Coordinates of C-alpha atoms and ligand atoms in Angstrom, one line a residue:
M3 CA 89.8 -22.6 147.2
K4 CA 89.4 -26.4 146.7
P5 CA 88.0 -27.3 143.3
Y6 CA 84.5 -27.7 144.7
V7 CA 83.1 -26.9 141.3
T8 CA 82.0 -30.1 139.6
C9 CA 82.4 -31.0 136.0
Q10 CA 78.8 -30.5 135.5
Q11 CA 79.0 -27.0 136.8
L12 CA 82.0 -26.3 134.6
K13 CA 80.0 -27.4 131.6
I14 CA 77.3 -24.9 132.5
L15 CA 79.7 -22.1 133.2
H16 CA 81.7 -22.7 130.0
S17 CA 78.9 -23.6 127.7
P18 CA 79.8 -22.8 124.1
K19 CA 77.2 -20.0 123.9
E20 CA 79.1 -18.0 126.5
L21 CA 82.5 -18.4 125.0
R22 CA 83.3 -15.9 122.4
P23 CA 85.2 -17.3 119.3
A24 CA 88.4 -15.3 120.1
E25 CA 88.7 -17.2 123.4
L26 CA 88.4 -20.5 121.8
P27 CA 90.0 -20.7 118.4
G28 CA 89.5 -23.6 116.2
P29 CA 86.7 -26.2 116.4
A30 CA 85.2 -26.6 119.7
P31 CA 86.5 -29.8 121.4
P32 CA 84.1 -32.3 122.7
Q33 CA 82.4 -31.4 126.0
D34 CA 84.1 -34.1 128.1
F35 CA 87.6 -33.3 126.8
R36 CA 87.1 -29.6 127.6
C37 CA 86.0 -30.5 131.1
I38 CA 89.1 -32.5 131.7
L39 CA 91.2 -29.8 130.2
V40 CA 89.6 -27.1 132.5
M41 CA 90.1 -29.4 135.5
A42 CA 93.7 -30.0 134.6
V43 CA 94.3 -26.2 134.2
L44 CA 92.6 -25.5 137.5
G45 CA 94.5 -28.3 139.2
T46 CA 97.8 -27.0 137.9
M47 CA 97.0 -23.5 139.0
L48 CA 96.0 -24.7 142.4
A49 CA 99.2 -26.7 142.8
A50 CA 101.3 -23.7 141.7
A51 CA 99.5 -21.4 144.0
L52 CA 100.1 -23.9 146.8
L53 CA 103.7 -24.1 146.1
I54 CA 104.1 -20.3 145.9
H55 CA 102.2 -20.0 149.1
T56 CA 104.2 -22.6 150.9
F57 CA 107.6 -21.6 149.8
L58 CA 107.5 -18.0 148.9
L59 CA 104.7 -16.4 150.9
P60 CA 104.7 -18.2 154.2
F61 CA 103.2 -15.1 155.9
H62 CA 100.4 -14.3 153.5
Q63 CA 98.1 -16.8 154.9
S64 CA 95.1 -14.5 154.9
V65 CA 94.9 -15.2 151.1
W66 CA 93.8 -18.7 152.0
A67 CA 92.2 -18.1 155.4
G68 CA 88.7 -18.1 153.9
N69 CA 88.4 -21.8 153.3
L70 CA 91.3 -24.2 153.9
T71 CA 92.6 -25.0 157.3
V72 CA 95.4 -22.5 157.4
A73 CA 97.3 -24.4 160.1
S74 CA 98.0 -27.1 157.6
F75 CA 100.2 -24.7 155.7
V76 CA 102.1 -23.2 158.6
D77 CA 104.1 -25.2 161.0
N78 CA 102.9 -23.6 164.2
A79 CA 103.7 -26.5 166.5
C80 CA 106.3 -26.2 169.2
S81 CA 107.8 -28.9 171.3
D82 CA 109.5 -26.8 173.9
P83 CA 108.8 -27.9 177.5
C84 CA 107.2 -24.5 178.3
R85 CA 106.2 -23.7 181.9
I86 CA 103.8 -20.8 182.6
V87 CA 103.5 -19.0 185.9
L88 CA 101.1 -16.3 186.8
V89 CA 102.9 -13.7 188.9
E90 CA 101.5 -10.9 191.0
S91 CA 102.6 -8.0 193.1
I92 CA 100.3 -7.6 196.1
P93 CA 100.8 -4.2 197.8
E94 CA 102.1 -4.3 201.3
G95 CA 99.4 -4.4 203.9
L96 CA 96.8 -5.9 201.5
T97 CA 95.7 -9.3 202.8
Y98 CA 93.3 -12.0 201.8
E99 CA 91.7 -14.9 203.5
D100 CA 94.3 -17.6 204.5
N101 CA 93.0 -20.2 202.1
S102 CA 92.7 -17.9 199.0
T103 CA 94.7 -18.3 195.9
A104 CA 98.2 -16.9 195.9
S105 CA 100.7 -16.4 193.0
P106 CA 104.5 -16.2 193.1
S107 CA 105.5 -12.5 193.2
T108 CA 106.7 -10.4 190.3
F109 CA 109.9 -9.9 192.4
E110 CA 110.5 -13.7 192.4
A111 CA 109.9 -14.0 188.7
W112 CA 112.3 -11.1 187.8
G113 CA 114.9 -12.5 190.2
K114 CA 114.6 -16.0 188.6
L115 CA 114.9 -14.5 185.1
L116 CA 118.1 -12.6 186.2
A117 CA 119.5 -15.7 187.9
D118 CA 118.7 -18.0 184.9
A119 CA 120.2 -15.5 182.3
R120 CA 123.1 -16.9 180.4
S121 CA 123.6 -14.8 177.2
T122 CA 121.0 -12.1 176.6
V123 CA 118.5 -9.9 178.5
D124 CA 116.1 -7.6 176.5
I125 CA 113.7 -5.4 178.3
A126 CA 111.0 -3.1 176.9
A127 CA 109.7 -0.6 179.4
F128 CA 107.8 2.6 179.7
Y129 CA 110.1 4.2 182.3
W130 CA 112.6 3.3 185.0
S131 CA 112.5 4.2 188.7
L132 CA 113.7 1.2 190.7
R133 CA 115.3 3.1 193.6
N134 CA 114.1 5.4 196.4
E135 CA 116.3 8.2 195.0
D136 CA 114.3 8.2 191.7
T137 CA 111.1 9.0 193.6
H138 CA 112.7 11.1 196.3
T139 CA 111.4 8.7 199.0
Q140 CA 112.9 6.7 201.8
D141 CA 110.5 3.8 201.9
P142 CA 112.0 0.5 203.1
S143 CA 109.8 -1.3 200.6
A144 CA 112.0 0.1 197.7
S145 CA 114.6 -2.6 198.6
Q146 CA 113.1 -5.2 196.2
G147 CA 113.4 -2.7 193.3
E148 CA 116.9 -1.8 194.3
E149 CA 117.8 -5.5 194.4
I150 CA 116.5 -6.0 190.9
L151 CA 118.5 -3.0 189.6
A152 CA 121.6 -4.3 191.3
G153 CA 121.1 -7.6 189.5
L154 CA 120.6 -5.9 186.2
L155 CA 123.8 -3.8 186.8
K156 CA 125.8 -7.0 187.2
L157 CA 124.6 -8.6 183.9
S158 CA 127.3 -7.0 181.7
E159 CA 130.2 -8.2 183.9
R160 CA 128.6 -11.7 183.8
G161 CA 129.0 -11.5 180.0
I162 CA 125.3 -11.1 179.3
A163 CA 124.4 -8.7 176.6
T164 CA 121.7 -6.4 177.9
R165 CA 119.4 -4.2 175.7
I166 CA 116.8 -1.8 177.0
A167 CA 114.1 -0.2 174.9
V168 CA 112.4 2.7 176.7
N169 CA 110.1 5.6 176.1
P170 CA 112.2 8.8 176.1
P171 CA 112.5 9.9 179.7
S172 CA 110.8 13.2 180.6
S173 CA 111.6 15.4 183.5
R174 CA 108.8 13.8 185.5
L175 CA 110.1 10.3 184.7
P176 CA 113.7 10.3 185.7
S177 CA 116.5 8.4 184.0
S178 CA 119.2 7.9 186.6
D179 CA 118.6 4.1 186.5
L180 CA 119.2 4.2 182.8
Q181 CA 122.4 6.2 183.2
A182 CA 123.6 3.6 185.7
L183 CA 122.7 0.8 183.4
E184 CA 124.4 2.4 180.5
E185 CA 127.5 2.9 182.5
S186 CA 127.4 -0.8 183.5
G187 CA 127.5 -1.8 179.8
A188 CA 123.9 -2.2 178.9
Q189 CA 122.8 -0.9 175.5
I190 CA 119.9 1.6 175.7
R191 CA 117.7 2.9 173.0
Q192 CA 115.0 5.6 173.5
V193 CA 112.1 4.8 171.3
D194 CA 110.5 8.1 170.4
L195 CA 106.9 6.9 170.1
P196 CA 105.6 10.4 170.9
R197 CA 107.1 11.5 167.6
L198 CA 106.4 8.3 165.7
T199 CA 102.8 7.5 166.7
T200 CA 101.8 10.3 169.1
G201 CA 101.7 7.6 171.8
V202 CA 104.2 6.2 174.3
L203 CA 106.2 3.0 174.6
H204 CA 103.9 1.6 177.4
T205 CA 104.6 -2.1 176.9
K206 CA 106.4 -4.0 179.7
F207 CA 108.2 -7.3 178.9
W208 CA 111.5 -9.1 179.4
I209 CA 113.1 -11.7 177.1
V210 CA 115.9 -13.8 178.5
D211 CA 118.2 -15.9 176.4
Q212 CA 115.5 -15.9 173.7
T213 CA 114.0 -18.6 175.9
H214 CA 112.2 -17.1 179.0
I215 CA 109.8 -14.2 179.1
Y216 CA 107.9 -11.9 181.5
L217 CA 105.0 -9.8 180.2
G218 CA 102.5 -7.9 182.4
S219 CA 101.4 -4.7 184.0
A220 CA 104.4 -4.1 186.2
N221 CA 106.6 -1.1 185.3
M222 CA 110.3 -1.1 186.0
D223 CA 109.5 0.8 189.2
W224 CA 110.1 -0.3 192.8
R225 CA 106.5 0.5 193.6
A226 CA 105.4 -2.1 191.0
L227 CA 106.9 -4.7 193.4
T228 CA 105.5 -3.6 196.7
Q229 CA 103.1 -0.7 196.5
V230 CA 101.0 -1.3 193.3
K231 CA 98.9 -4.3 192.5
E232 CA 100.2 -6.0 189.4
L233 CA 99.6 -9.1 187.3
G234 CA 101.8 -10.7 184.7
V235 CA 103.0 -13.9 183.4
A236 CA 106.4 -15.6 183.2
V237 CA 107.0 -18.3 180.7
Y238 CA 110.1 -20.4 181.0
N239 CA 111.9 -22.8 178.6
C240 CA 109.7 -21.6 175.7
S241 CA 111.9 -20.4 172.9
C242 CA 109.2 -20.5 170.2
L243 CA 107.2 -17.9 172.2
A244 CA 110.2 -15.9 173.3
R245 CA 111.5 -15.6 169.8
D246 CA 108.2 -14.4 168.7
L247 CA 108.2 -11.7 171.4
G248 CA 111.8 -11.0 170.3
K249 CA 110.4 -9.8 166.9
M250 CA 108.4 -7.2 168.8
F251 CA 111.5 -6.2 170.7
E252 CA 113.5 -5.9 167.5
A253 CA 110.8 -3.6 166.1
Y254 CA 111.2 -1.3 169.1
W255 CA 115.0 -1.6 168.9
A256 CA 114.9 -0.5 165.2
L257 CA 112.7 2.4 166.0
G258 CA 115.1 3.4 168.8
L259 CA 117.7 4.6 166.2
P260 CA 118.0 8.3 165.8
N261 CA 115.5 9.8 163.3
A262 CA 114.0 6.3 162.7
S263 CA 110.7 6.1 160.8
I264 CA 108.2 3.3 160.9
P265 CA 108.7 1.0 157.9
S266 CA 105.6 0.2 155.9
P267 CA 105.4 -2.7 155.5
W268 CA 107.8 -4.1 158.0
P269 CA 110.5 -6.3 156.5
A270 CA 109.5 -10.0 156.3
N271 CA 111.7 -11.1 159.2
Y272 CA 109.4 -9.2 161.6
S273 CA 106.4 -11.2 160.4
T274 CA 104.8 -13.9 162.5
T275 CA 102.7 -16.9 161.7
Y276 CA 101.4 -17.0 165.3
N277 CA 98.1 -15.1 165.6
K278 CA 94.5 -15.4 166.5
E279 CA 93.6 -17.3 163.4
T280 CA 96.6 -19.7 163.6
P281 CA 97.9 -19.7 167.2
L282 CA 101.1 -21.3 168.2
G283 CA 100.3 -24.9 169.4
L284 CA 102.4 -25.8 172.4
K285 CA 102.2 -27.5 175.8
L286 CA 102.1 -25.3 178.9
N287 CA 103.0 -27.3 181.9
G288 CA 102.3 -30.4 179.8
T289 CA 98.8 -29.2 178.9
A290 CA 97.9 -28.4 175.2
A291 CA 97.3 -24.7 174.5
G292 CA 96.9 -22.3 171.5
V293 CA 98.9 -19.2 172.2
Y294 CA 99.7 -15.9 170.5
L295 CA 101.1 -12.4 171.2
S296 CA 99.2 -9.3 170.1
S297 CA 100.6 -5.9 169.7
S298 CA 99.6 -2.2 169.4
P299 CA 99.6 0.3 167.8
P300 CA 98.7 -1.1 164.4
A301 CA 101.6 0.7 162.8
L302 CA 104.0 -1.5 164.8
C303 CA 102.3 -4.8 163.7
A304 CA 104.2 -6.6 161.1
T305 CA 102.5 -9.1 158.7
G306 CA 100.6 -11.8 160.6
R307 CA 100.7 -10.0 164.0
T308 CA 97.2 -9.7 165.6
K309 CA 96.5 -6.2 166.7
D310 CA 95.9 -5.9 170.4
L311 CA 92.5 -4.4 169.9
Q312 CA 91.5 -7.3 167.7
A313 CA 92.7 -9.7 170.4
V314 CA 90.6 -8.0 173.0
L315 CA 87.5 -8.0 170.8
S316 CA 88.0 -11.6 169.8
V317 CA 88.2 -12.7 173.4
I318 CA 85.0 -10.8 174.3
D319 CA 83.2 -12.1 171.2
G320 CA 84.3 -15.6 171.7
A321 CA 83.0 -15.8 175.3
Q322 CA 80.2 -18.2 175.7
K323 CA 79.4 -17.9 179.4
F324 CA 81.4 -15.0 181.0
V325 CA 84.0 -12.4 180.6
C326 CA 85.9 -10.9 183.6
V327 CA 87.9 -7.8 183.0
A328 CA 90.4 -6.4 185.5
V329 CA 91.9 -3.1 184.3
M330 CA 93.1 0.0 185.9
S331 CA 91.2 2.4 183.7
Y332 CA 88.4 2.0 181.2
L333 CA 87.1 4.8 179.0
P334 CA 85.0 4.6 175.8
T335 CA 86.9 7.6 174.6
M336 CA 90.2 8.7 173.2
E337 CA 91.7 9.6 176.5
F338 CA 94.3 12.1 175.3
S339 CA 92.8 13.6 172.2
H340 CA 91.8 17.2 171.6
P341 CA 89.1 17.8 170.5
R342 CA 87.5 15.0 172.5
R343 CA 86.6 11.8 170.7
F344 CA 84.2 9.1 171.6
W345 CA 85.6 5.6 171.0
P346 CA 83.0 3.0 172.0
V347 CA 84.6 0.0 170.2
I348 CA 85.3 -2.2 173.3
D349 CA 82.2 -0.9 175.1
D350 CA 80.0 -1.9 172.2
H351 CA 81.3 -5.4 172.1
L352 CA 80.8 -5.9 175.9
R353 CA 77.2 -4.7 175.7
K354 CA 76.6 -6.8 172.6
V355 CA 77.8 -10.1 174.1
A356 CA 75.8 -9.3 177.3
Y357 CA 72.7 -8.6 175.3
E358 CA 72.8 -11.1 172.5
Q359 CA 74.7 -14.0 174.0
R360 CA 73.7 -13.5 177.6
V361 CA 77.3 -13.5 178.6
H362 CA 77.9 -12.5 182.2
V363 CA 80.2 -9.5 182.1
R364 CA 82.2 -8.3 185.1
L365 CA 84.6 -5.4 185.3
L366 CA 86.9 -4.9 188.3
M367 CA 88.4 -1.4 188.0
G368 CA 91.3 0.2 189.6
C369 CA 90.7 3.5 191.3
W370 CA 92.9 6.1 192.9
K371 CA 93.0 9.8 193.2
H372 CA 94.4 10.2 189.7
S373 CA 91.5 8.3 188.1
K374 CA 89.8 10.4 185.5
A375 CA 86.4 11.4 186.9
I376 CA 84.6 10.8 183.6
M377 CA 85.4 7.1 183.9
F378 CA 82.7 6.6 186.6
P379 CA 79.7 7.8 184.7
F380 CA 80.7 5.6 181.7
L381 CA 81.1 2.6 184.0
R382 CA 77.7 3.4 185.6
S383 CA 76.2 3.4 182.1
L384 CA 77.5 -0.1 181.5
A385 CA 76.3 -1.3 184.9
A386 CA 72.9 0.3 184.2
M387 CA 72.2 -2.4 181.6
Q388 CA 71.9 -4.9 184.4
D389 CA 68.1 -5.2 184.6
N390 CA 65.6 -8.0 184.5
R391 CA 64.0 -6.4 181.4
T392 CA 67.2 -6.4 179.3
H393 CA 68.2 -9.8 180.8
C394 CA 71.8 -8.4 180.7
N395 CA 74.2 -9.4 183.4
I396 CA 76.9 -6.7 183.6
E397 CA 78.5 -5.9 186.9
V398 CA 81.1 -3.3 187.8
R399 CA 83.1 -3.1 191.0
L400 CA 85.9 -0.9 192.1
F401 CA 89.0 -2.4 193.7
V402 CA 90.4 0.0 196.3
V403 CA 93.9 -0.6 197.6
P404 CA 94.0 0.7 201.1
A405 CA 96.8 3.0 202.3
N406 CA 97.9 3.9 205.8
E407 CA 99.3 7.4 206.5
T408 CA 102.8 6.5 205.4
Q409 CA 101.7 4.6 202.3
A410 CA 99.4 7.4 201.3
K411 CA 102.4 9.7 200.9
I412 CA 104.1 7.5 198.3
P413 CA 103.4 9.2 195.0
Y414 CA 101.6 7.3 192.3
A415 CA 101.1 4.1 194.3
R416 CA 98.4 2.1 196.1
V417 CA 96.3 1.2 193.1
N418 CA 95.2 -1.9 191.2
H419 CA 97.2 -1.6 188.0
N420 CA 96.1 -5.0 186.5
K421 CA 95.4 -5.3 182.8
Y422 CA 93.9 -8.7 182.1
M423 CA 90.8 -10.5 181.1
V424 CA 89.6 -14.0 181.5
S425 CA 86.6 -15.6 179.8
D426 CA 85.3 -19.2 179.9
Q427 CA 87.6 -19.9 177.0
V428 CA 90.7 -17.8 177.2
A429 CA 93.2 -15.9 179.4
Y430 CA 94.4 -12.5 178.1
I431 CA 97.3 -10.8 179.9
G432 CA 98.1 -7.4 178.6
T433 CA 99.9 -4.1 179.3
S434 CA 97.3 -1.5 178.1
N435 CA 94.8 0.7 179.9
W436 CA 91.4 0.3 178.2
S437 CA 90.9 3.5 176.2
G438 CA 91.3 4.3 172.5
D439 CA 94.7 5.8 172.7
Y440 CA 96.3 2.7 174.1
F441 CA 95.2 0.6 171.2
L442 CA 95.7 3.1 168.4
H443 CA 98.8 5.1 169.3
T444 CA 100.6 3.5 172.3
A445 CA 102.9 0.5 172.1
G446 CA 101.5 -2.3 174.2
S447 CA 101.4 -6.1 174.0
A448 CA 99.4 -9.0 175.3
L449 CA 99.7 -12.8 175.7
V450 CA 96.5 -14.7 174.8
V451 CA 96.2 -18.4 175.9
N452 CA 93.4 -20.6 174.7
Q453 CA 93.1 -23.9 176.5
S454 CA 89.4 -24.3 175.8
Q455 CA 89.9 -27.8 174.4
V456 CA 91.4 -29.0 177.6
E457 CA 89.1 -31.2 179.7
A458 CA 88.1 -29.4 182.9
G459 CA 89.6 -30.7 186.1
V460 CA 92.5 -32.6 184.6
Q461 CA 95.0 -30.0 185.8
P462 CA 94.4 -26.3 186.6
T463 CA 95.2 -24.3 183.5
V464 CA 96.5 -20.8 183.5
R465 CA 92.9 -19.7 182.6
D466 CA 91.6 -21.5 185.7
Q467 CA 94.3 -19.8 187.8
L468 CA 93.5 -16.4 186.3
Q469 CA 89.9 -16.8 187.0
A470 CA 90.7 -17.8 190.6
V471 CA 92.7 -14.6 190.9
F472 CA 89.8 -12.6 189.6
E473 CA 87.2 -14.2 191.9
R474 CA 89.5 -13.7 194.9
D475 CA 89.7 -10.0 194.2
W476 CA 86.0 -9.6 193.2
N477 CA 84.9 -11.2 196.4
S478 CA 87.5 -9.6 198.6
R479 CA 86.9 -6.9 201.2
Y480 CA 88.7 -4.4 198.8
S481 CA 86.1 -4.5 196.1
R482 CA 83.1 -2.3 196.2
E483 CA 79.9 -2.3 194.2
L484 CA 79.9 0.7 191.9
S485 CA 77.5 3.1 193.7
F486 CA 74.9 4.9 191.6
L487 CA 75.2 7.9 193.9
G488 CA 78.6 9.1 193.0
Q489 CA 80.5 8.3 196.2
W490 CA 83.4 7.1 194.2
E491 CA 85.0 10.5 194.7
D492 CA 85.4 9.7 198.4
L493 CA 86.2 6.1 197.9
C494 CA 89.0 6.7 195.4
G495 CA 90.1 10.1 196.5
T496 CA 89.3 11.4 192.9
H497 CA 89.0 15.2 192.5
Ligands
NAG529 C1 101.9 1.4 207.2 O1 102.1 0.1 206.8 C2 103.4 -0.3 206.6 C3 103.5 -1.7 206.0 O2 102.4 -2.6 206.4 C4 104.1 -0.3 208.0 O3 105.4 -0.6 207.8 C5 104.0 1.2 208.5 O4 104.5 1.3 209.8 C6 102.6 1.6 208.5 N1 102.5 3.0 208.8 C7 101.6 3.6 209.6 C8 101.7 5.0 209.9 O5 100.7 2.9 210.1
NAG530 C1 88.1 -20.0 202.7 O1 87.7 -20.2 204.1 C2 86.5 -19.6 204.4 C3 86.2 -19.8 205.9 O2 87.1 -20.6 206.5 C4 85.3 -20.1 203.5 O3 84.1 -19.4 203.8 C5 85.7 -19.9 202.1 O4 84.7 -20.5 201.2 C6 87.0 -20.5 201.8 N1 87.4 -20.1 200.4 C7 88.0 -20.9 199.5 C8 88.3 -20.3 198.2 O5 88.1 -22.1 199.7
NAG531 C1 114.0 -25.2 182.1 O1 114.8 -26.3 181.6 C2 115.9 -26.5 182.4 C3 116.8 -27.6 181.6 O2 116.0 -28.6 181.2 C4 115.5 -27.0 183.7 O3 116.7 -27.3 184.5 C5 114.7 -25.9 184.4 O4 114.2 -26.4 185.7 C6 113.5 -25.5 183.5 N1 112.8 -24.4 184.1 C7 111.5 -24.4 184.5 C8 111.0 -23.2 185.1 O5 110.8 -25.4 184.4
NAG532 C1 115.6 -8.3 160.3 O1 116.8 -8.1 159.6 C2 117.4 -6.8 159.9 C3 118.6 -6.7 158.9 O2 119.4 -7.8 159.0 C4 117.9 -6.8 161.3 O3 118.5 -5.6 161.6 C5 116.7 -7.0 162.2 O4 117.0 -7.0 163.5 C6 115.9 -8.2 161.8 N1 114.7 -8.3 162.6 C7 114.3 -9.3 163.3 C8 113.0 -9.3 163.9 O5 115.0 -10.3 163.4
NAG533 C1 118.3 13.7 162.7 O1 117.5 14.8 162.4 C2 118.1 16.0 162.8 C3 117.2 17.1 162.5 O2 116.3 16.8 161.5 C4 119.5 16.2 162.1 O3 120.1 17.4 162.6 C5 120.4 15.0 162.5 O4 121.6 15.1 161.8 C6 119.7 13.7 162.1 N1 120.5 12.6 162.7 C7 120.8 11.5 162.0 C8 121.6 10.5 162.7 O5 120.4 11.3 160.9
NAG534 C1 89.9 -21.2 171.3 O1 90.3 -22.3 170.5 C2 89.2 -23.0 169.9 C3 89.8 -24.1 169.0 O2 90.8 -24.8 169.7 C4 88.4 -22.1 169.0 O3 87.3 -22.7 168.5 C5 88.0 -20.9 169.8 O4 87.4 -19.9 168.9 C6 89.1 -20.2 170.5 N1 88.6 -19.1 171.3 C7 89.0 -17.9 171.2 C8 88.3 -16.9 172.1 O5 89.9 -17.5 170.5
NAG535 C1 96.6 4.1 182.9 O1 95.5 4.9 183.3 C2 95.6 5.7 184.4 C3 94.3 6.3 184.7 O2 93.9 7.0 183.6 C4 96.8 6.7 184.3 O3 96.9 7.4 185.5 C5 98.0 5.9 184.0 O4 99.1 6.8 183.8 C6 97.8 5.0 182.8 N1 99.0 4.2 182.7 C7 100.0 4.7 182.2 C8 101.3 4.3 182.9 O5 100.0 5.4 181.2
NAG536 C1 62.8 -6.9 188.4 O1 63.6 -6.2 189.3 C2 63.0 -5.4 190.2 C3 64.0 -4.7 191.1 O2 65.2 -4.5 190.4 C4 62.1 -6.2 191.1 O3 61.3 -5.4 192.0 C5 61.1 -7.0 190.2 O4 60.3 -7.9 191.0 C6 61.9 -7.8 189.2 N1 60.9 -8.4 188.3 C7 61.0 -9.7 188.0 C8 60.0 -10.2 187.0 O5 61.9 -10.4 188.4
NAG537 C1 103.3 -24.5 185.9 O1 104.4 -25.0 186.7 C2 104.9 -24.1 187.6 C3 106.1 -24.8 188.3 O2 107.0 -25.2 187.4 C4 103.9 -23.7 188.6 O3 104.4 -22.7 189.5 C5 102.7 -23.1 187.9 O4 101.7 -22.7 188.8 C6 102.2 -24.1 186.9 N1 101.2 -23.4 186.0 C7 100.0 -24.0 185.7 C8 99.1 -23.2 184.9 O5 99.7 -25.0 186.1
NAG538 C1 84.5 -26.4 153.2 C2 84.3 -24.9 153.3 O1 84.6 -24.3 154.4 N1 83.8 -24.3 152.3 C3 83.5 -22.9 152.3 C4 84.5 -22.2 151.3 O2 84.1 -20.8 151.3 C5 82.8 -20.5 150.7 C6 82.6 -19.1 150.6 O3 83.5 -18.3 151.4 C7 81.8 -21.2 151.6 O4 80.5 -21.0 151.1 C8 82.1 -22.7 151.8 O5 81.2 -23.3 152.7

């Protein structure tokens, strides 16, 4: 978009022969004068376009993204003293070597968010079952969930405005926590994504005082604190990021009104300038980072928002040495569509980087008795590329959360529910299972942190920490090589 065209080129382009008389009335001016004239016109147009772009269209950066450094038009820098903490839920009874990496718990992070809250708490969640009574269990390990619910029920009397956006509860997913919250003074909106996008509201995040956030795999479920393996991220004192996540919350909130429909396009105040092309530049624990939030489904993405699928693909494509993926389920299909649909988008990119860039790809999958049996042959097909003739290095392992007799009776528990990816460049912490539906119909979100410019060894980055978590699990006694013989049915209890 810069006037790279030289005067000489302009003379050629606009040589008298090519100009029809109607376009150039009167005697032709001398060549040099015309060149100056054209340059002046071009310059004026460029300046006008710049002004329009800067003042009127701050979000339509794609217009310019081809050439100029877009960042120079958009003030994407943030001086908040952001602190980032990876947080995990490690199911009871699951133990690692003494010296292995350990993260603060999800329970601690939620407790801290509740304690720090001063004015607002906004939570987006799939469903709520923080108490034993919700699951008809009497497990002592529900106490952490019950403590979190008790903290949430006190927010209104502390004068803290509490808003909850939730998928419409079904008979299987109870709503007594929501009733209690509503009675305590919280505002609740059911976001009917089944009607709006044929998906569900599957995202899980907290925003406190438009300043602190949690985002990750943990549902608002007592089992997500003590019986299911979860990974998420808490970011404190980071209003620029929290306000951006707030725009996603406001979108859910608007869709939670009765009979709401999805606006197209979304009003300008839902737009963002933080995305994969122009990430938010900030310091996380004092270390420079480029950060953005992605969202799905595409219909919920306002202008400028990176679609979650695009975020996933760009992290895979951008890897130079390795990609490690830890997700609960992985299917190159539309998991819930009838008739069945093949959806190899992510699968293709993984195979491509392994084949073309010799990127080392590792997948660490969750598995439990509810895993879809078709997942295993598809994983086996990925792992089958590992061969000294293809020179591909793709490995797949299953992470099995052990359960004793009592634990095995807890419904829908004892599984690795992680949804993250770490490459040599980037940390990606998301909320979606990896199959087509989650990216095309279901509401999910992810935080992408790029600290690839940081010199190694200065201070561990969140990417370093996420990689350490992955390596710990990959090399742990709970991870198993994907067998080619089909014993996963026994291993996972899949039927
Ligand atoms: C199972 O493990 C839990 C937590 O480690 C323990 O409290 C419980 O007693 C165990 N139950 C059995 C039957 O071993
Ligand atoms: C932890 O300790 C064991 C043995 O003490 C050692 O083999 C292993 O390499 C150590 N792991 C880390 C991450 O330091
Ligand atoms: C956030 O900032 C406040 C005020 O500066 C400080 O007291 C608090 O420790 C910070 N929180 C974190 C997690 O760094
Ligand atoms: C945008 O403006 C509308 C109308 O004022 C408001 O209801 C909505 O919450 C705003 N959205 C965001 C993301 O601030
Ligand atoms: C929503 O739609 C239903 C049925 O189409 C209608 O009965 C109801 O009045 C509508 N509610 C609102 C608030 O528009
Ligand atoms: C990370 O940021 C660098 C520039 O700071 C960029 O070149 C690279 O493409 C980014 N990586 C990914 C995967 O987004
Ligand atoms: C993620 O995938 C698993 C396995 O297919 C499924 O059981 C689970 O319900 C999915 N997550 C959610 C909460 O939709
Ligand atoms: C290729 O791998 C096979 C076993 O997987 C092994 O027997 C063979 O020696 C390998 N060839 C080379 C050239 O490394
Ligand atoms: C950032 O600082 C917090 C303490 O404030 C610490 O718990 C966390 O591990 C640090 N994160 C990184 C990526 O260094
Ligand atoms: C400086 C620069 O990046 N120039 C590029 C502008 O875009 C054209 C076509 O998209 C490229 O050919 C230039 O290299």
